[in-house]
Coordinates of C-alpha atoms in Angstrom, one line a residue:
Chain A
M16 CA 33.2 6.1 16.5
T17 CA 35.9 4.4 14.5
S18 CA 36.5 5.9 11.0
R19 CA 34.5 4.4 8.2
T20 CA 35.9 2.0 5.6
P21 CA 39.4 3.5 5.0
K22 CA 40.5 0.3 3.3
P23 CA 38.3 -2.5 2.0
A24 CA 40.4 -5.1 3.8
S25 CA 39.7 -3.5 7.1
L26 CA 36.0 -3.6 6.7
S27 CA 34.5 -4.4 10.1
V28 CA 31.9 -7.1 9.8
L29 CA 29.3 -8.1 12.4
V30 CA 27.8 -11.6 12.1
I31 CA 24.4 -12.0 13.9
D32 CA 23.5 -15.6 14.5
E33 CA 22.2 -17.5 17.5
N34 CA 23.4 -20.7 16.0
S35 CA 27.1 -20.8 17.0
I36 CA 28.0 -23.5 14.5
R37 CA 26.5 -21.6 11.6
A38 CA 28.1 -18.4 12.9
S39 CA 31.5 -20.0 13.0
I40 CA 31.1 -21.3 9.5
I41 CA 30.3 -17.8 8.3
E42 CA 33.2 -16.4 10.3
V43 CA 35.7 -18.8 8.9
G44 CA 34.4 -18.0 5.4
L45 CA 34.9 -14.3 6.1
R46 CA 38.4 -14.8 7.5
E47 CA 39.4 -16.9 4.5
A48 CA 38.1 -14.1 2.3
G49 CA 40.5 -11.7 4.1
Y50 CA 38.2 -10.2 6.7
D51 CA 40.0 -10.1 10.1
N52 CA 37.7 -7.6 11.8
V53 CA 34.8 -10.0 12.4
T54 CA 32.5 -9.9 15.5
I55 CA 29.9 -12.4 16.2
I56 CA 26.7 -11.7 18.2
D57 CA 24.7 -14.8 19.3
D58 CA 22.4 -13.0 21.8
M59 CA 19.6 -10.8 20.6
N60 CA 19.3 -8.9 23.9
G61 CA 20.3 -5.3 23.6
L62 CA 21.0 -5.7 19.9
A63 CA 20.6 -2.0 19.1
R64 CA 23.1 -1.0 21.7
R65 CA 25.6 -3.7 20.6
I66 CA 25.4 -2.5 17.0
T67 CA 26.2 1.0 18.2
E68 CA 29.1 -0.2 20.2
I69 CA 30.6 -2.4 17.6
N70 CA 29.8 0.1 14.8
P71 CA 30.2 -2.4 12.0
D72 CA 30.5 -1.4 8.3
V73 CA 28.3 -4.3 7.3
I74 CA 26.0 -6.8 9.1
V75 CA 26.0 -10.4 7.9
I76 CA 22.9 -12.4 8.7
D77 CA 21.9 -15.9 7.5
I78 CA 18.8 -15.7 5.4
E79 CA 17.3 -18.5 7.6
N80 CA 17.6 -16.3 10.7
P81 CA 14.1 -15.0 11.6
N82 CA 15.7 -12.2 13.7
R83 CA 16.1 -10.3 10.4
D84 CA 12.7 -8.7 11.3
M85 CA 14.2 -7.5 14.6
L86 CA 17.0 -5.8 12.7
E87 CA 14.4 -4.2 10.4
S88 CA 12.6 -2.8 13.4
I89 CA 15.8 -1.5 15.0
F90 CA 16.6 0.3 11.8
Q91 CA 13.1 1.7 11.7
I92 CA 13.4 3.1 15.2
S93 CA 16.9 4.5 14.9
R94 CA 18.6 5.6 11.7
A95 CA 21.8 6.0 13.6
V96 CA 22.3 2.2 13.9
K97 CA 21.3 1.5 10.3
R98 CA 23.9 -0.6 8.4
P99 CA 24.1 -2.4 5.2
I100 CA 23.0 -6.0 5.5
A101 CA 24.5 -8.9 3.5
M102 CA 22.7 -12.2 3.5
F103 CA 24.0 -15.6 2.6
V104 CA 21.9 -18.2 0.9
D105 CA 22.9 -21.5 -0.5
K106 CA 20.7 -21.6 -3.6
S107 CA 20.5 -18.5 -5.6
D108 CA 20.6 -17.4 -9.2
E109 CA 22.9 -14.8 -10.7
D110 CA 19.9 -12.8 -11.9
S111 CA 18.6 -12.0 -8.5
I112 CA 22.0 -10.7 -7.3
V113 CA 22.2 -8.5 -10.4
A114 CA 18.6 -7.3 -9.7
A115 CA 19.6 -6.6 -6.1
V116 CA 22.6 -4.6 -7.2
D117 CA 20.6 -2.7 -9.9
A118 CA 18.0 -1.8 -7.4
G119 CA 20.7 0.0 -5.4
V120 CA 19.6 -1.5 -2.1
S121 CA 21.7 -2.8 0.7
A122 CA 20.5 -6.3 1.1
Y123 CA 22.3 -8.9 -0.9
V124 CA 21.7 -12.5 -1.6
V125 CA 24.9 -14.3 -2.1
D126 CA 25.6 -17.8 -3.5
G127 CA 27.0 -19.6 -0.5
L128 CA 30.2 -18.5 1.1
K129 CA 32.6 -18.8 -1.8
K130 CA 35.5 -16.6 -0.7
E131 CA 36.1 -15.0 -4.1
R132 CA 32.5 -13.8 -4.0
V133 CA 32.3 -12.6 -0.5
K134 CA 34.7 -9.7 -0.7
P135 CA 33.3 -7.9 -3.8
I136 CA 29.7 -8.4 -2.6
L137 CA 30.4 -7.1 0.9
E138 CA 32.2 -4.1 -0.5
M139 CA 29.5 -3.4 -2.9
A140 CA 26.8 -3.7 -0.2
V141 CA 28.7 -1.1 1.8
S142 CA 29.2 1.3 -1.1
R143 CA 25.7 1.0 -2.4
F144 CA 24.3 1.5 1.1
N145 CA 26.4 4.6 1.6
A146 CA 25.4 6.1 -1.7
F147 CA 21.7 5.4 -1.0
S148 CA 21.9 6.9 2.5
R149 CA 23.7 10.0 1.2
L150 CA 21.0 10.4 -1.4
Q151 CA 18.3 10.1 1.1
R152 CA 20.0 12.5 3.5
E153 CA 20.6 15.1 0.7
L154 CA 17.0 14.8 -0.3
A155 CA 15.8 15.3 3.3
E156 CA 18.1 18.3 3.8
A157 CA 16.9 19.8 0.5
R158 CA 13.3 19.3 1.4
S159 CA 13.7 20.7 4.9
A160 CA 15.7 23.7 3.6
L161 CA 12.9 24.4 1.1
E162 CA 10.3 24.2 3.9
E163 CA 12.3 26.5 6.1
R164 CA 12.6 29.1 3.3
K165 CA 8.9 29.0 2.7
I166 CA 8.0 29.5 6.3
I167 CA 10.5 32.3 6.7
D168 CA 9.1 34.0 3.6
R169 CA 5.6 33.7 5.0
A170 CA 6.7 35.1 8.4
K171 CA 8.4 38.0 6.7
G172 CA 5.2 38.8 4.7
I173 CA 3.2 38.8 8.0
L174 CA 5.6 41.1 9.7
M175 CA 5.8 43.4 6.7
K176 CA 2.0 43.7 6.6
M177 CA 1.3 43.9 10.3
R178 CA 4.2 46.1 11.4
G179 CA 4.8 48.0 8.2
L180 CA 8.4 46.8 7.9
S181 CA 10.5 46.5 4.8
E182 CA 11.6 43.0 3.8
E183 CA 15.1 43.5 5.1
E184 CA 13.7 44.9 8.4
A185 CA 11.4 41.9 8.8
F186 CA 14.2 39.5 8.2
A187 CA 16.5 41.4 10.6
L188 CA 13.7 41.2 13.3
L189 CA 13.3 37.5 12.8
R190 CA 17.1 37.0 13.0
Q191 CA 17.5 39.2 16.1
T192 CA 14.7 37.4 17.9
A193 CA 16.2 34.0 17.0
M194 CA 19.5 35.1 18.4
N195 CA 17.9 36.5 21.6
E196 CA 16.0 33.3 22.1
K197 CA 18.8 31.0 21.0
K198 CA 16.5 29.4 18.4
K199 CA 16.6 28.8 14.7
I200 CA 15.1 31.5 12.5
A201 CA 12.8 28.9 11.0
E202 CA 11.4 28.2 14.5
I203 CA 10.7 31.9 15.2
A204 CA 9.2 32.2 11.7
Q205 CA 6.9 29.2 12.5
S206 CA 5.8 30.9 15.8
V207 CA 5.0 34.1 13.9
V208 CA 3.0 32.2 11.3
T209 CA 1.1 30.2 14.0
A210 CA 0.4 33.3 16.1
A211 CA -0.8 35.2 13.1
G212 CA -3.1 32.3 12.3
L213 CA -4.6 32.5 15.7
L214 CA -4.9 36.3 15.7
M215 CA -6.1 37.0 12.2
Chain B
M23 CA -7.5 -33.6 -10.1
V24 CA -11.0 -34.1 -8.9
M25 CA -12.3 -31.4 -6.8
T26 CA -14.6 -32.0 -3.9
M27 CA -16.4 -28.7 -4.1
N28 CA -20.0 -27.9 -3.6
D29 CA -19.6 -24.6 -5.4
S30 CA -22.3 -23.8 -7.9
N31 CA -19.9 -21.5 -9.6
T32 CA -18.7 -24.1 -12.2
S33 CA -19.5 -22.3 -15.4
D34 CA -16.1 -20.6 -15.3
L35 CA -14.4 -23.9 -16.1
A36 CA -14.0 -23.1 -19.8
A37 CA -10.4 -22.3 -20.4
P38 CA -9.8 -18.6 -20.9
P39 CA -8.1 -17.7 -24.2
R40 CA -4.4 -17.7 -24.0
T41 CA -3.8 -14.1 -25.2
A42 CA -0.1 -13.6 -24.7
D43 CA 2.9 -15.7 -24.0
E44 CA 3.7 -15.1 -20.4
G45 CA 6.2 -17.9 -20.2
S46 CA 5.6 -20.8 -17.9
R47 CA 2.7 -20.7 -15.5
V48 CA 4.8 -21.6 -12.6
V49 CA 4.2 -19.1 -9.9
R50 CA 6.7 -18.9 -7.0
A51 CA 5.1 -17.8 -3.8
G52 CA 6.8 -16.9 -0.6
F53 CA 5.0 -17.5 2.7
I54 CA 5.5 -17.4 6.4
P55 CA 4.1 -20.4 8.4
L56 CA 0.9 -19.0 9.8
V57 CA -2.7 -20.1 9.7
D58 CA -3.6 -17.0 7.6
A59 CA -1.6 -18.4 4.8
S60 CA -4.4 -21.0 4.5
V61 CA -5.9 -19.7 1.2
L62 CA -2.5 -19.7 -0.4
I63 CA -1.6 -23.2 0.9
A64 CA -5.1 -24.5 0.0
T65 CA -4.7 -23.1 -3.5
A66 CA -1.6 -25.2 -4.0
E67 CA -2.5 -28.2 -2.0
F68 CA -6.2 -28.9 -3.0
G69 CA -6.0 -28.5 -6.8
F70 CA -7.3 -24.9 -7.2
A71 CA -4.2 -23.7 -8.9
E72 CA -4.0 -26.7 -11.1
R73 CA -7.5 -26.2 -12.3
E74 CA -6.5 -22.8 -13.6
G75 CA -3.4 -24.2 -15.2
I76 CA -1.0 -22.8 -12.7
K77 CA 1.7 -24.6 -10.8
L78 CA 2.0 -22.8 -7.5
D79 CA 5.4 -23.3 -5.9
L80 CA 5.3 -22.4 -2.2
V81 CA 8.5 -21.4 -0.6
K82 CA 8.6 -21.1 3.2
D83 CA 10.4 -18.2 4.6
V84 CA 11.4 -17.0 8.1
S85 CA 11.1 -13.2 8.1
W86 CA 8.9 -10.5 6.5
A87 CA 12.0 -8.6 5.5
N88 CA 13.2 -11.6 3.6
V89 CA 9.8 -12.0 1.9
R90 CA 9.8 -8.4 0.9
D91 CA 13.4 -8.5 -0.5
R92 CA 12.9 -11.8 -2.3
L93 CA 9.8 -10.5 -3.9
A94 CA 11.7 -7.3 -4.9
F95 CA 14.6 -9.3 -6.4
G96 CA 12.4 -11.6 -8.3
Q97 CA 13.0 -14.8 -6.3
F98 CA 9.3 -14.8 -5.6
D99 CA 6.6 -13.8 -8.1
V100 CA 4.0 -13.3 -5.4
A101 CA 4.1 -13.4 -1.6
H102 CA 2.0 -13.8 1.5
M103 CA 2.4 -10.4 3.1
L104 CA 1.2 -8.4 6.0
S105 CA -1.5 -6.0 4.8
P106 CA 0.6 -2.9 5.6
M107 CA 3.6 -4.1 3.6
P108 CA 2.4 -3.0 0.2
V109 CA 1.2 0.3 1.7
A110 CA 4.7 0.8 3.3
S111 CA 6.3 -0.1 0.0
M112 CA 4.3 2.5 -2.0
L113 CA 5.2 5.1 0.6
G114 CA 8.8 4.3 0.3
L115 CA 9.1 3.1 4.0
G116 CA 11.4 0.4 5.2
S117 CA 14.9 -0.6 4.3
N118 CA 14.5 -1.6 0.7
P119 CA 11.2 -0.2 -0.5
S120 CA 10.3 -1.7 -3.9
P121 CA 6.8 -1.0 -5.3
T122 CA 4.3 -3.7 -4.3
I123 CA 0.6 -4.0 -4.9
T124 CA -2.1 -6.4 -4.0
P125 CA -5.1 -7.6 -6.0
F126 CA -6.3 -10.0 -3.4
S127 CA -6.6 -10.1 0.4
L128 CA -6.0 -13.4 2.0
G129 CA -8.7 -12.9 4.6
R130 CA -9.4 -11.3 8.0
G131 CA -8.9 -12.2 11.5
G132 CA -6.4 -14.5 13.2
N133 CA -4.5 -12.1 15.5
A134 CA -4.7 -11.9 19.2
I135 CA -2.9 -10.2 22.1
T136 CA -1.4 -12.4 24.8
L137 CA 0.1 -11.3 28.1
S138 CA 2.2 -13.3 30.5
T139 CA 0.1 -15.1 33.1
R140 CA 2.2 -13.2 35.7
L141 CA 1.3 -9.8 34.3
F142 CA -2.4 -10.8 33.9
E143 CA -2.5 -12.0 37.5
R144 CA -1.2 -8.6 38.6
M145 CA -3.9 -6.9 36.4
T146 CA -6.5 -9.1 38.1
A147 CA -5.2 -8.1 41.5
T148 CA -4.8 -4.4 40.8
A149 CA -7.9 -3.7 38.8
G150 CA -10.2 -6.4 40.2
L151 CA -10.5 -7.8 36.7
S152 CA -13.0 -10.6 36.2
E153 CA -12.2 -13.7 34.2
T154 CA -14.6 -12.6 31.5
A155 CA -13.4 -9.1 31.1
G156 CA -13.5 -7.7 27.6
A157 CA -10.6 -6.3 25.5
L158 CA -11.1 -2.7 26.6
E159 CA -11.3 -3.6 30.3
N160 CA -8.1 -5.6 30.0
A161 CA -6.3 -2.7 28.4
R162 CA -7.5 -0.3 31.1
A163 CA -6.4 -2.8 33.8
L164 CA -2.9 -3.0 32.1
A165 CA -2.8 0.8 32.2
M166 CA -3.4 0.7 36.0
V167 CA -0.6 -1.9 36.4
I168 CA 1.8 0.2 34.4
K169 CA 1.0 3.3 36.4
D170 CA 1.7 1.3 39.5
M171 CA 5.0 -0.1 38.0
K172 CA 6.2 3.4 37.1
A173 CA 5.3 4.7 40.6
R174 CA 7.4 1.9 42.1
G175 CA 10.3 2.5 39.7
E176 CA 9.9 -0.9 38.1
T177 CA 10.8 -1.6 34.5
V178 CA 7.8 -1.2 32.2
P179 CA 6.6 -4.3 30.3
T180 CA 8.3 -5.4 27.1
L181 CA 5.8 -6.3 24.5
A182 CA 6.5 -8.0 21.2
M183 CA 5.0 -7.7 17.7
T184 CA 6.2 -9.1 14.4
Y185 CA 7.3 -6.3 12.1
P186 CA 7.3 -2.5 12.1
F187 CA 4.7 -2.5 9.2
S188 CA 2.4 -5.1 10.5
S189 CA -1.2 -5.3 11.4
H190 CA 0.1 -6.6 14.8
N191 CA 2.0 -3.4 15.4
Y192 CA -1.0 -1.2 14.7
E193 CA -3.5 -3.4 16.5
F194 CA -1.3 -3.7 19.6
R195 CA -0.8 0.1 19.6
Y196 CA -4.5 0.6 19.0
W197 CA -5.4 -1.6 21.9
L198 CA -2.9 -0.1 24.3
A199 CA -3.8 3.5 23.4
A200 CA -7.5 2.7 23.8
G201 CA -6.7 1.7 27.3
G202 CA -4.8 5.0 27.9
I203 CA -1.3 3.4 27.5
D204 CA 1.2 5.3 25.3
P205 CA 3.0 2.6 23.3
E206 CA 6.0 4.9 22.9
C207 CA 6.8 5.5 26.6
D208 CA 4.6 3.3 28.8
V209 CA 5.8 0.0 27.4
K210 CA 8.8 -1.2 25.4
L211 CA 7.8 -2.5 22.0
V212 CA 10.1 -5.0 20.3
V213 CA 10.1 -7.4 17.4
V214 CA 10.1 -11.2 18.0
P215 CA 9.5 -13.7 15.1
P216 CA 6.1 -15.4 15.6
P217 CA 7.3 -19.0 16.2
L218 CA 9.6 -17.7 19.0
T219 CA 6.9 -15.7 20.9
S220 CA 5.7 -18.5 23.1
D221 CA 9.2 -19.4 24.2
A222 CA 10.2 -15.8 24.7
L223 CA 7.1 -15.3 27.0
A224 CA 8.0 -18.5 28.9
A225 CA 11.6 -17.3 29.4
G226 CA 10.4 -13.9 30.6
A227 CA 12.2 -12.1 27.8
I228 CA 8.9 -10.5 26.9
D229 CA 5.7 -9.8 28.9
G230 CA 3.2 -10.1 26.1
F231 CA 2.8 -10.1 22.3
C232 CA 0.4 -9.6 19.4
V233 CA 0.8 -12.2 16.8
G234 CA -1.2 -14.4 14.3
A235 CA -2.6 -17.9 14.9
P236 CA -1.7 -20.4 16.1
W237 CA 1.0 -18.8 18.4
N238 CA -1.4 -17.2 20.9
M239 CA -3.1 -20.5 21.5
V240 CA 0.3 -22.2 21.7
A241 CA 1.2 -19.9 24.6
S242 CA -2.1 -20.1 26.4
E243 CA -2.2 -23.9 26.2
R244 CA 1.3 -24.1 27.7
G245 CA 0.1 -22.0 30.6
V246 CA 2.5 -19.2 30.0
G247 CA 0.1 -16.6 28.6
R248 CA -3.4 -15.3 28.8
I249 CA -5.2 -14.1 25.7
V250 CA -6.6 -10.6 26.5
A251 CA -7.9 -9.4 23.1
A252 CA -8.5 -10.7 19.6
K253 CA -8.4 -8.8 16.3
Q254 CA -12.2 -8.9 16.2
D255 CA -12.3 -6.9 19.4
I256 CA -10.1 -4.1 18.0
W257 CA -11.6 -3.8 14.5
P258 CA -13.4 -6.7 12.8
S259 CA -12.9 -5.5 9.2
A260 CA -9.2 -5.0 9.5
P261 CA -7.4 -6.8 6.6
E262 CA -4.8 -9.2 7.8
K263 CA -2.6 -10.7 5.1
V264 CA -2.6 -10.0 1.4
L265 CA -1.1 -11.4 -1.7
G266 CA 1.7 -9.0 -2.7
M267 CA 3.2 -8.7 -6.2
R268 CA 5.4 -6.3 -8.2
P269 CA 3.5 -3.9 -10.4
D270 CA 5.8 -4.7 -13.4
W271 CA 5.3 -8.5 -13.0
T272 CA 1.5 -7.9 -12.7
E273 CA 1.5 -5.9 -15.9
S274 CA 3.5 -8.5 -17.8
H275 CA 1.5 -11.4 -16.5
T276 CA -2.1 -10.2 -16.6
E277 CA -3.4 -13.6 -17.7
T278 CA -1.5 -15.4 -14.9
V279 CA -2.6 -12.8 -12.3
S280 CA -6.3 -13.3 -13.4
R281 CA -6.1 -17.1 -13.2
L282 CA -4.3 -16.9 -9.9
V283 CA -7.0 -14.7 -8.4
V284 CA -9.7 -17.0 -9.7
A285 CA -7.9 -20.0 -8.1
L286 CA -7.4 -18.1 -4.8
D287 CA -11.1 -17.1 -4.8
A288 CA -12.2 -20.7 -5.2
A289 CA -9.7 -21.8 -2.5
A290 CA -10.9 -19.0 -0.1
R291 CA -14.6 -20.1 -0.5
W292 CA -13.4 -23.7 0.2
C293 CA -11.5 -22.6 3.3
D294 CA -14.5 -20.9 4.8
R295 CA -16.5 -24.1 4.8
V296 CA -16.5 -25.8 8.1
E297 CA -16.7 -29.3 6.5
N298 CA -13.3 -28.7 5.0
H299 CA -11.6 -27.6 8.2
D300 CA -10.3 -31.1 9.1
A301 CA -8.6 -31.4 5.7
L302 CA -7.3 -27.9 5.9
A303 CA -6.0 -28.3 9.4
A304 CA -4.2 -31.6 8.4
A305 CA -2.5 -29.8 5.5
L306 CA -1.5 -26.8 7.6
A307 CA 0.0 -28.9 10.4
D308 CA 2.4 -30.5 7.9
P309 CA 6.1 -29.8 8.5
R310 CA 6.3 -28.2 5.0
Y311 CA 3.8 -25.6 6.2
I312 CA 3.1 -24.5 9.9
A313 CA 4.5 -27.6 11.7
A314 CA 2.2 -27.1 14.7
P315 CA -0.1 -29.6 16.4
V316 CA -3.1 -30.3 14.2
Q317 CA -5.5 -30.1 17.2
I318 CA -4.5 -26.6 18.0
I319 CA -4.9 -25.6 14.3
R320 CA -8.3 -27.2 14.2
H321 CA -9.4 -25.2 17.3
V322 CA -8.0 -22.0 15.9
L323 CA -10.0 -22.5 12.6
A324 CA -13.1 -23.0 14.7
G325 CA -12.4 -19.8 16.7
E326 CA -12.3 -21.9 19.9
F327 CA -10.0 -20.2 22.3
N328 CA -8.4 -21.6 25.3
L329 CA -7.7 -18.2 26.9
D330 CA -5.4 -19.8 29.5
A331 CA -4.4 -23.2 30.8
K332 CA -7.0 -23.0 33.5
G333 CA -9.9 -23.8 31.2
N334 CA -11.3 -20.4 30.5
R335 CA -12.6 -20.6 27.0
R336 CA -14.0 -18.2 24.4
V337 CA -15.5 -18.9 21.0
I338 CA -15.0 -16.1 18.5
D339 CA -17.4 -16.2 15.5
D340 CA -15.5 -15.7 12.3
Y341 CA -12.2 -15.7 14.0
F342 CA -10.9 -16.4 10.6
R343 CA -12.8 -15.0 7.6
F344 CA -11.2 -16.5 4.5
H345 CA -13.8 -15.3 2.0
G346 CA -17.2 -14.3 3.4
G347 CA -18.2 -10.6 3.7
F348 CA -15.9 -9.7 0.8
A349 CA -12.9 -10.6 2.9
N350 CA -10.7 -10.9 -0.2
Y351 CA -11.6 -7.6 -1.7
P352 CA -8.6 -5.3 -1.5
R353 CA -10.5 -2.2 -0.4
P354 CA -8.5 1.1 -0.8
S355 CA -10.2 2.7 2.3
Q356 CA -8.5 -0.1 4.4
A357 CA -5.1 0.8 2.9
L358 CA -5.9 4.4 3.9
W359 CA -6.8 3.3 7.4
I360 CA -3.4 1.5 7.6
Y361 CA -1.8 4.8 6.4
S362 CA -3.6 6.7 9.1
Q363 CA -2.0 4.5 11.7
M364 CA 1.4 5.0 10.1
V365 CA 0.9 8.7 10.4
R366 CA -0.5 8.3 14.0
W367 CA 2.7 6.6 15.1
G368 CA 5.2 8.8 13.3
Q369 CA 6.1 6.4 10.5
A370 CA 4.7 8.4 7.7
E371 CA 4.0 12.0 6.9
M372 CA 0.5 13.3 6.3
S373 CA 0.1 14.6 2.7
P374 CA -2.4 14.1 -0.1
A375 CA 0.4 12.6 -2.3
N376 CA 1.1 10.0 0.4
A377 CA -2.6 9.2 0.8
R378 CA -2.8 8.6 -3.0
A379 CA 0.3 6.4 -2.9
A380 CA -1.1 4.4 0.1
A381 CA -4.5 3.8 -1.6
S382 CA -2.7 2.7 -4.9
A383 CA -1.2 -0.3 -3.1
Y384 CA -4.7 -2.0 -3.0
R385 CA -5.9 -2.9 -6.5
P386 CA -9.7 -3.7 -6.6
D387 CA -9.5 -3.2 -10.4
L388 CA -7.4 -6.4 -10.8
Y389 CA -9.8 -8.3 -8.5
R390 CA -12.8 -7.3 -10.6
T391 CA -11.0 -8.0 -13.9
A392 CA -10.3 -11.5 -12.8
L393 CA -13.6 -12.3 -11.1
G394 CA -16.1 -10.1 -13.0
G395 CA -17.4 -6.6 -12.4
A396 CA -20.1 -7.9 -10.0
S397 CA -17.7 -9.8 -7.8
G398 CA -16.9 -6.9 -5.5
P399 CA -19.0 -5.2 -2.8
P400 CA -21.8 -2.9 -3.8
D401 CA -20.5 0.1 -1.8
A402 CA -17.7 2.5 -2.7
D403 CA -14.1 1.4 -2.7
I404 CA -13.3 4.3 -0.4
R405 CA -15.9 4.3 2.3
I406 CA -16.4 5.3 5.9
E407 CA -15.1 2.4 8.1
G408 CA -16.2 1.4 11.6
D409 CA -19.6 3.1 11.5
K410 CA -21.8 0.0 11.5
D411 CA -22.9 -2.4 14.2
G412 CA -20.7 -5.5 14.2
D413 CA -17.8 -3.6 12.6
R414 CA -16.8 -0.9 15.1
F415 CA -13.4 0.1 16.4
M416 CA -12.9 -0.7 20.1
D417 CA -12.7 2.9 21.1
G418 CA -15.8 4.0 19.0
H419 CA -13.8 6.1 16.6
V420 CA -15.1 6.2 13.0
F421 CA -12.7 6.4 10.1
D422 CA -13.6 8.8 7.4
P423 CA -10.9 8.7 4.7
A424 CA -12.0 12.1 3.5
H425 CA -10.8 13.6 6.8
L426 CA -7.6 11.7 7.4
A427 CA -5.8 14.5 9.3
D428 CA -8.8 15.0 11.6
Y429 CA -9.0 11.3 12.2
V430 CA -5.4 11.1 13.3
S431 CA -5.5 14.2 15.5
G432 CA -8.7 12.9 17.1
F433 CA -6.8 10.2 19.0
A434 CA -5.8 11.2 22.5
V435 CA -2.8 8.9 22.4
R436 CA -0.5 9.3 19.3
S437 CA 3.1 9.7 18.5
I438 CA 4.7 13.0 19.5
R439 CA 7.5 12.6 17.0
P440 CA 6.3 13.8 13.6
A441 CA 7.7 11.9 10.6
T442 CA 10.7 13.8 9.2
P443 CA 10.4 14.5 5.5
G444 CA 12.5 12.2 3.4
T445 CA 13.8 10.1 6.2
E446 CA 11.1 7.5 6.2
D447 CA 13.6 4.9 5.1
A448 CA 15.0 4.5 8.6

């Protein structure tokens, strides 16, 4: 893994386009806008693996490229390869770009390849994407932490009731079992709850 | 424009009162070039929109992700969408989930599953499959071939669908699983854009696909593929495409939405009439729309299938249902069935809140507001699906929306990875 976006100028950009003429136009536009770290993929085979290898900060795809849905599917299957996408379109109105930015999403519709526009939009695509991903991750972690606490509390309750333990003793038993079995406390707690459901 | 309609329903021609200023009645609609965009295309092309005072601007697009984003960003007011897309959006699934609802289904049918002729020949050889085998027999034959492939250490088949949240994805998986094939480990499922499916099959990049018309027929007529199942074999009632829109736009354009639904309803009735199919096929074949041979489109509309290039044919009644049988009614129990498949394949979590969100994507209230209270079907919006003759699932399962979790766990083949809370955006 290379380090992520230390300086905006060193942003690594992956252009996906099977049409080599169109891809080179995009590449020239990006280089003129100051992006030197540009990779072009013109073959859709093994796309997920290539994205992992290249590890781009942002993926640029022409809005006319139907393989956009392939990317969507790859992102659906593996979160690890998910990257912000910037799309270029010739005709576009300012409002829709503002709407896209306001929505806090990672896809951008850009007015052509004017170099003064490319840079801020690509940078914003990346920062918005990262912020959105962080938010999602934090939310997922918070939810799963809450779920774990609930299940541990239920397992403690079961142990206290069935084995006449105090709360501390019940938790200590869970923790010791988890250590012995090299599992997470929540997993042991889940087993206790499941077993109790079968036995009671 | 003079309409050539035999519809008795002409009393609704009186202009509805213009209640609020909703701006211009230009409606920008995104679509993907497929025969199931017929109702939308006919609405614009044969004067139905005009009659309701709407100018329908159709914009052709190349990918569902684009359609979704351009609807979200306001570049489109409404869009031709896969029936699971509004459901996914209300569940927060996909890259840029933005709330989307549908007041109108664009019809049923149109999908089919095609396998490469080479794979089909192997199925015939391995399973002794007859030329007239049904969808389930075909799936079981493929299961035998895959077992054989695995035993010999061969690469399992690569099969293509169109989008993670597509009827094609769920129908392909349903068909595979009904035959005893696990879509997660017995095959490799990939996405290929519909117009490229036939070429990808010919080039050997994929071994089969599930896609809408006319692309199955394009592959079978070229002699590169064999059609092994149609949507009707899997579940006849399954909704195919819908008209998606943003809830905020819907609320601020109630009058326009109603007029649009009235126009779409009239166009859908028109599309169902066989005597209009020549005109419809000619319009669809145009480069602005599908850009495919008119003869193929005409056959597709008639449900006449050339299963392969050897002359094996099959006629499927109601291969396309644009209007009849309440095909346009956005039934929430169908949204719930889609949700059940999302849970089955690990895309969504099972929860009452998610079930409510999924059902809220389909808005029969808007349909009835536009077309009158009596326009919808007499039975409940949330009903048991697949329990009547002529409308059964291929594996005989019955979908009771009141017992979603039981329904999902009742499938022998389903995803082993549960959806992780809060990570559905992947």
